[in-house]
Amino acid sequence: MTMFYRETDEAKVARNAATVFDLHGQAIAWLEEYTQIPFPFTKLDFVLLPGFQYGGMEHIGNIFYREPSLLLEENATENQQLGRARLIAHETAHMWFGDLVTMRWFNDVWLKEVFANFMAAKIVNPSFPKINHDLAFLLSSQPTAYGEDRSQGSHPIQQPLENLRDAGSLYGGIIYQKAPVVMRQLEAIMGETAFRDGLREYLKSFSYGNATWDDLISILDKRNQTDLQAWSQVWVKEAGMPVIKTERGSDGQLLITQEKTARNGSYWAQHTELALFTRIPLLKFPLTFGDK
Ligand SMILES: [Zn+2]
């Protein structure tokens, strides 16, 4: 690995360099183990650019970074250190998710971004045990995703794109905030091991080639009891979110209903945990919304 930089403050470079190399090394080792695929290219260098509009860009074997994101000041906060570790893990994860296997077309651009963040969280979070990562994820994802998805103007995670010049219009709250929640749900439905094994098969099958979201779902669907095609239809290919209502009938029964999706009148299949607060101790039981 070689680091290219223009920073003239040598003390600043010296203070950060070892950590920057270590973080890349740790991310590579973790990804090799998780995917069971050795680093797929012949080298990995990185270039620190003083001014760069993105945090990073995953060119094969030569990642570009915004220099201040990697060369931190002496008094950097824990959140800045976490941000740097996540950025490095994100771009390194792209070597497998995005570069080794690339989307066929930009309608699936969301997938490589979600995977990069999803892997980065798995790689980095255990090194920052003082931070409540699940709570941070909830606060940074759900409210923004709901805010956009509840509106009439919302769009599906997977969006058609006619011309590459409009690719910039795809990015927004649905890709960056809803899609990560949906990916976590997919892993929860399948279980971590079956999900990981499915990803291994997907990466191996499409190495150095292109694949679509549907290719991935076909692989995962074989390893799982839930109908993932139907799940993908409502969660990824349609806009909106499930609205669940509770009513107390005149006979005292509690009625829990889910509204159908606007477009084709199906339901969002999902596992839900219902908690009832009564005078007796808390009752909790699982509930599954299916096709009725
Ligand atoms: Zn990315």
Short mmCIF file of N, CA and C in Angstrom, two decimals, residues 154-221:
data_model
loop_
_atom_site.label_atom_id
_atom_site.label_comp_id
_atom_site.label_asym_id
_atom_site.label_seq_id
_atom_site.Cartn_x
_atom_site.Cartn_y
_atom_site.Cartn_z
N SER A 154 -42.70 10.45 -2.78
CA SER A 154 -41.63 9.48 -2.53
C SER A 154 -41.46 8.54 -3.73
N HIS A 155 -40.32 7.86 -3.76
CA HIS A 155 -40.05 6.96 -4.88
C HIS A 155 -39.48 5.65 -4.32
N PRO A 156 -39.50 4.57 -5.11
CA PRO A 156 -38.94 3.31 -4.63
C PRO A 156 -37.43 3.41 -4.43
N ILE A 157 -36.86 2.48 -3.69
CA ILE A 157 -35.39 2.41 -3.54
C ILE A 157 -34.78 2.20 -4.92
N GLN A 158 -35.34 1.26 -5.68
CA GLN A 158 -34.82 1.01 -7.04
C GLN A 158 -35.58 1.89 -8.02
N GLN A 159 -34.86 2.81 -8.66
CA GLN A 159 -35.51 3.75 -9.56
C GLN A 159 -34.97 3.57 -10.98
N PRO A 160 -35.86 3.69 -11.96
CA PRO A 160 -35.37 3.62 -13.34
C PRO A 160 -34.54 4.86 -13.67
N LEU A 161 -33.57 4.68 -14.56
CA LEU A 161 -32.76 5.83 -14.98
C LEU A 161 -32.55 5.72 -16.49
N GLU A 162 -33.03 6.71 -17.20
CA GLU A 162 -32.95 6.68 -18.67
C GLU A 162 -31.55 7.02 -19.16
N ASN A 163 -30.96 8.03 -18.52
CA ASN A 163 -29.71 8.55 -19.05
C ASN A 163 -28.74 8.82 -17.89
N LEU A 164 -27.49 8.41 -18.08
CA LEU A 164 -26.49 8.57 -17.01
C LEU A 164 -26.32 10.01 -16.54
N ARG A 165 -26.61 10.96 -17.43
CA ARG A 165 -26.39 12.36 -17.03
C ARG A 165 -27.33 12.75 -15.87
N ASP A 166 -28.40 11.95 -15.65
CA ASP A 166 -29.33 12.25 -14.56
C ASP A 166 -29.04 11.42 -13.31
N ALA A 167 -27.90 10.73 -13.31
CA ALA A 167 -27.62 9.81 -12.19
C ALA A 167 -27.63 10.52 -10.84
N GLY A 168 -27.20 11.78 -10.83
CA GLY A 168 -27.15 12.53 -9.57
C GLY A 168 -28.51 12.66 -8.91
N SER A 169 -29.58 12.57 -9.72
CA SER A 169 -30.92 12.76 -9.17
C SER A 169 -31.40 11.56 -8.36
N LEU A 170 -30.68 10.44 -8.44
CA LEU A 170 -31.11 9.23 -7.74
C LEU A 170 -30.86 9.31 -6.24
N TYR A 171 -29.85 10.09 -5.86
CA TYR A 171 -29.41 10.07 -4.47
C TYR A 171 -30.33 10.92 -3.59
N GLY A 172 -30.57 10.43 -2.40
CA GLY A 172 -31.40 11.18 -1.47
C GLY A 172 -31.73 10.31 -0.27
N GLY A 173 -32.74 10.74 0.48
CA GLY A 173 -33.08 10.05 1.74
C GLY A 173 -33.50 8.61 1.55
N ILE A 174 -34.09 8.28 0.40
CA ILE A 174 -34.56 6.90 0.21
C ILE A 174 -33.36 5.96 0.04
N ILE A 175 -32.37 6.38 -0.74
CA ILE A 175 -31.17 5.54 -0.91
C ILE A 175 -30.33 5.54 0.36
N TYR A 176 -30.13 6.70 0.96
CA TYR A 176 -29.19 6.77 2.07
C TYR A 176 -29.80 6.42 3.43
N GLN A 177 -31.10 6.62 3.60
CA GLN A 177 -31.69 6.33 4.91
C GLN A 177 -32.66 5.14 4.91
N LYS A 178 -33.48 5.00 3.87
CA LYS A 178 -34.43 3.87 3.87
C LYS A 178 -33.72 2.56 3.50
N ALA A 179 -32.91 2.61 2.45
CA ALA A 179 -32.28 1.37 1.97
C ALA A 179 -31.47 0.65 3.06
N PRO A 180 -30.70 1.37 3.90
CA PRO A 180 -29.97 0.65 4.96
C PRO A 180 -30.90 -0.06 5.95
N VAL A 181 -32.05 0.55 6.24
CA VAL A 181 -33.01 -0.09 7.15
C VAL A 181 -33.54 -1.37 6.51
N VAL A 182 -33.85 -1.28 5.22
CA VAL A 182 -34.39 -2.42 4.49
C VAL A 182 -33.35 -3.56 4.43
N MET A 183 -32.08 -3.19 4.25
CA MET A 183 -31.04 -4.22 4.19
C MET A 183 -30.89 -4.92 5.55
N ARG A 184 -30.99 -4.16 6.62
CA ARG A 184 -30.94 -4.78 7.96
C ARG A 184 -32.12 -5.73 8.15
N GLN A 185 -33.27 -5.33 7.60
CA GLN A 185 -34.45 -6.19 7.72
C GLN A 185 -34.22 -7.50 6.97
N LEU A 186 -33.60 -7.40 5.80
CA LEU A 186 -33.33 -8.60 5.01
C LEU A 186 -32.40 -9.56 5.79
N GLU A 187 -31.38 -9.00 6.41
CA GLU A 187 -30.48 -9.85 7.20
C GLU A 187 -31.21 -10.46 8.40
N ALA A 188 -32.11 -9.67 9.00
CA ALA A 188 -32.86 -10.18 10.16
C ALA A 188 -33.81 -11.31 9.73
N ILE A 189 -34.42 -11.18 8.55
CA ILE A 189 -35.33 -12.23 8.06
C ILE A 189 -34.55 -13.53 7.85
N MET A 190 -33.37 -13.42 7.23
CA MET A 190 -32.61 -14.62 6.84
C MET A 190 -31.75 -15.17 7.96
N GLY A 191 -31.33 -14.31 8.87
CA GLY A 191 -30.33 -14.70 9.86
C GLY A 191 -28.95 -14.36 9.31
N GLU A 192 -28.04 -13.97 10.20
CA GLU A 192 -26.74 -13.46 9.76
C GLU A 192 -25.95 -14.47 8.92
N THR A 193 -25.99 -15.74 9.31
CA THR A 193 -25.16 -16.73 8.62
C THR A 193 -25.69 -17.02 7.21
N ALA A 194 -26.99 -17.24 7.09
CA ALA A 194 -27.56 -17.52 5.76
C ALA A 194 -27.39 -16.32 4.84
N PHE A 195 -27.52 -15.13 5.39
CA PHE A 195 -27.36 -13.91 4.60
C PHE A 195 -25.91 -13.80 4.10
N ARG A 196 -24.97 -14.02 5.00
CA ARG A 196 -23.55 -13.95 4.64
C ARG A 196 -23.22 -15.02 3.58
N ASP A 197 -23.74 -16.22 3.76
CA ASP A 197 -23.45 -17.28 2.79
C ASP A 197 -24.04 -16.94 1.42
N GLY A 198 -25.20 -16.31 1.42
CA GLY A 198 -25.81 -15.89 0.17
C GLY A 198 -24.96 -14.83 -0.52
N LEU A 199 -24.42 -13.89 0.27
CA LEU A 199 -23.56 -12.86 -0.31
C LEU A 199 -22.29 -13.47 -0.88
N ARG A 200 -21.75 -14.48 -0.20
CA ARG A 200 -20.56 -15.17 -0.72
C ARG A 200 -20.85 -15.77 -2.09
N GLU A 201 -22.02 -16.41 -2.20
CA GLU A 201 -22.37 -17.04 -3.48
C GLU A 201 -22.55 -15.98 -4.57
N TYR A 202 -23.19 -14.88 -4.20
CA TYR A 202 -23.43 -13.78 -5.15
C TYR A 202 -22.10 -13.21 -5.67
N LEU A 203 -21.16 -12.94 -4.74
CA LEU A 203 -19.87 -12.36 -5.15
C LEU A 203 -19.08 -13.34 -6.01
N LYS A 204 -19.15 -14.60 -5.63
CA LYS A 204 -18.39 -15.61 -6.39
C LYS A 204 -18.99 -15.79 -7.79
N SER A 205 -20.31 -15.84 -7.85
CA SER A 205 -20.97 -16.09 -9.13
C SER A 205 -20.73 -14.95 -10.13
N PHE A 206 -20.65 -13.72 -9.62
CA PHE A 206 -20.58 -12.58 -10.54
C PHE A 206 -19.24 -11.84 -10.48
N SER A 207 -18.19 -12.52 -9.97
CA SER A 207 -16.88 -11.87 -9.85
C SER A 207 -16.41 -11.29 -11.18
N TYR A 208 -15.86 -10.10 -11.12
CA TYR A 208 -15.35 -9.38 -12.30
C TYR A 208 -16.43 -9.23 -13.38
N GLY A 209 -17.65 -9.09 -12.92
CA GLY A 209 -18.76 -8.93 -13.86
C GLY A 209 -19.85 -8.05 -13.27
N ASN A 210 -20.99 -8.08 -13.93
CA ASN A 210 -22.12 -7.25 -13.51
C ASN A 210 -23.23 -8.12 -12.93
N ALA A 211 -23.99 -7.53 -12.02
CA ALA A 211 -25.13 -8.24 -11.45
C ALA A 211 -26.20 -7.23 -11.09
N THR A 212 -27.42 -7.72 -11.02
CA THR A 212 -28.55 -6.85 -10.64
C THR A 212 -29.02 -7.24 -9.24
N TRP A 213 -29.86 -6.38 -8.69
CA TRP A 213 -30.50 -6.68 -7.41
C TRP A 213 -31.30 -7.98 -7.53
N ASP A 214 -31.98 -8.18 -8.67
CA ASP A 214 -32.78 -9.39 -8.84
C ASP A 214 -31.90 -10.64 -8.84
N ASP A 215 -30.67 -10.53 -9.38
CA ASP A 215 -29.74 -11.67 -9.31
C ASP A 215 -29.46 -12.04 -7.85
N LEU A 216 -29.26 -11.01 -7.05
CA LEU A 216 -28.96 -11.26 -5.63
C LEU A 216 -30.17 -11.88 -4.93
N ILE A 217 -31.35 -11.31 -5.19
CA ILE A 217 -32.56 -11.82 -4.53
C ILE A 217 -32.82 -13.28 -4.93
N SER A 218 -32.55 -13.62 -6.19
CA SER A 218 -32.75 -15.02 -6.62
C SER A 218 -31.85 -15.96 -5.81
N ILE A 219 -30.61 -15.53 -5.56
CA ILE A 219 -29.69 -16.36 -4.78
C ILE A 219 -30.16 -16.47 -3.33
N LEU A 220 -30.55 -15.35 -2.75
CA LEU A 220 -30.96 -15.36 -1.34
C LEU A 220 -32.27 -16.11 -1.15
N ASP A 221 -33.15 -16.00 -2.13
CA ASP A 221 -34.47 -16.62 -2.04
C ASP A 221 -34.37 -18.14 -1.90
#
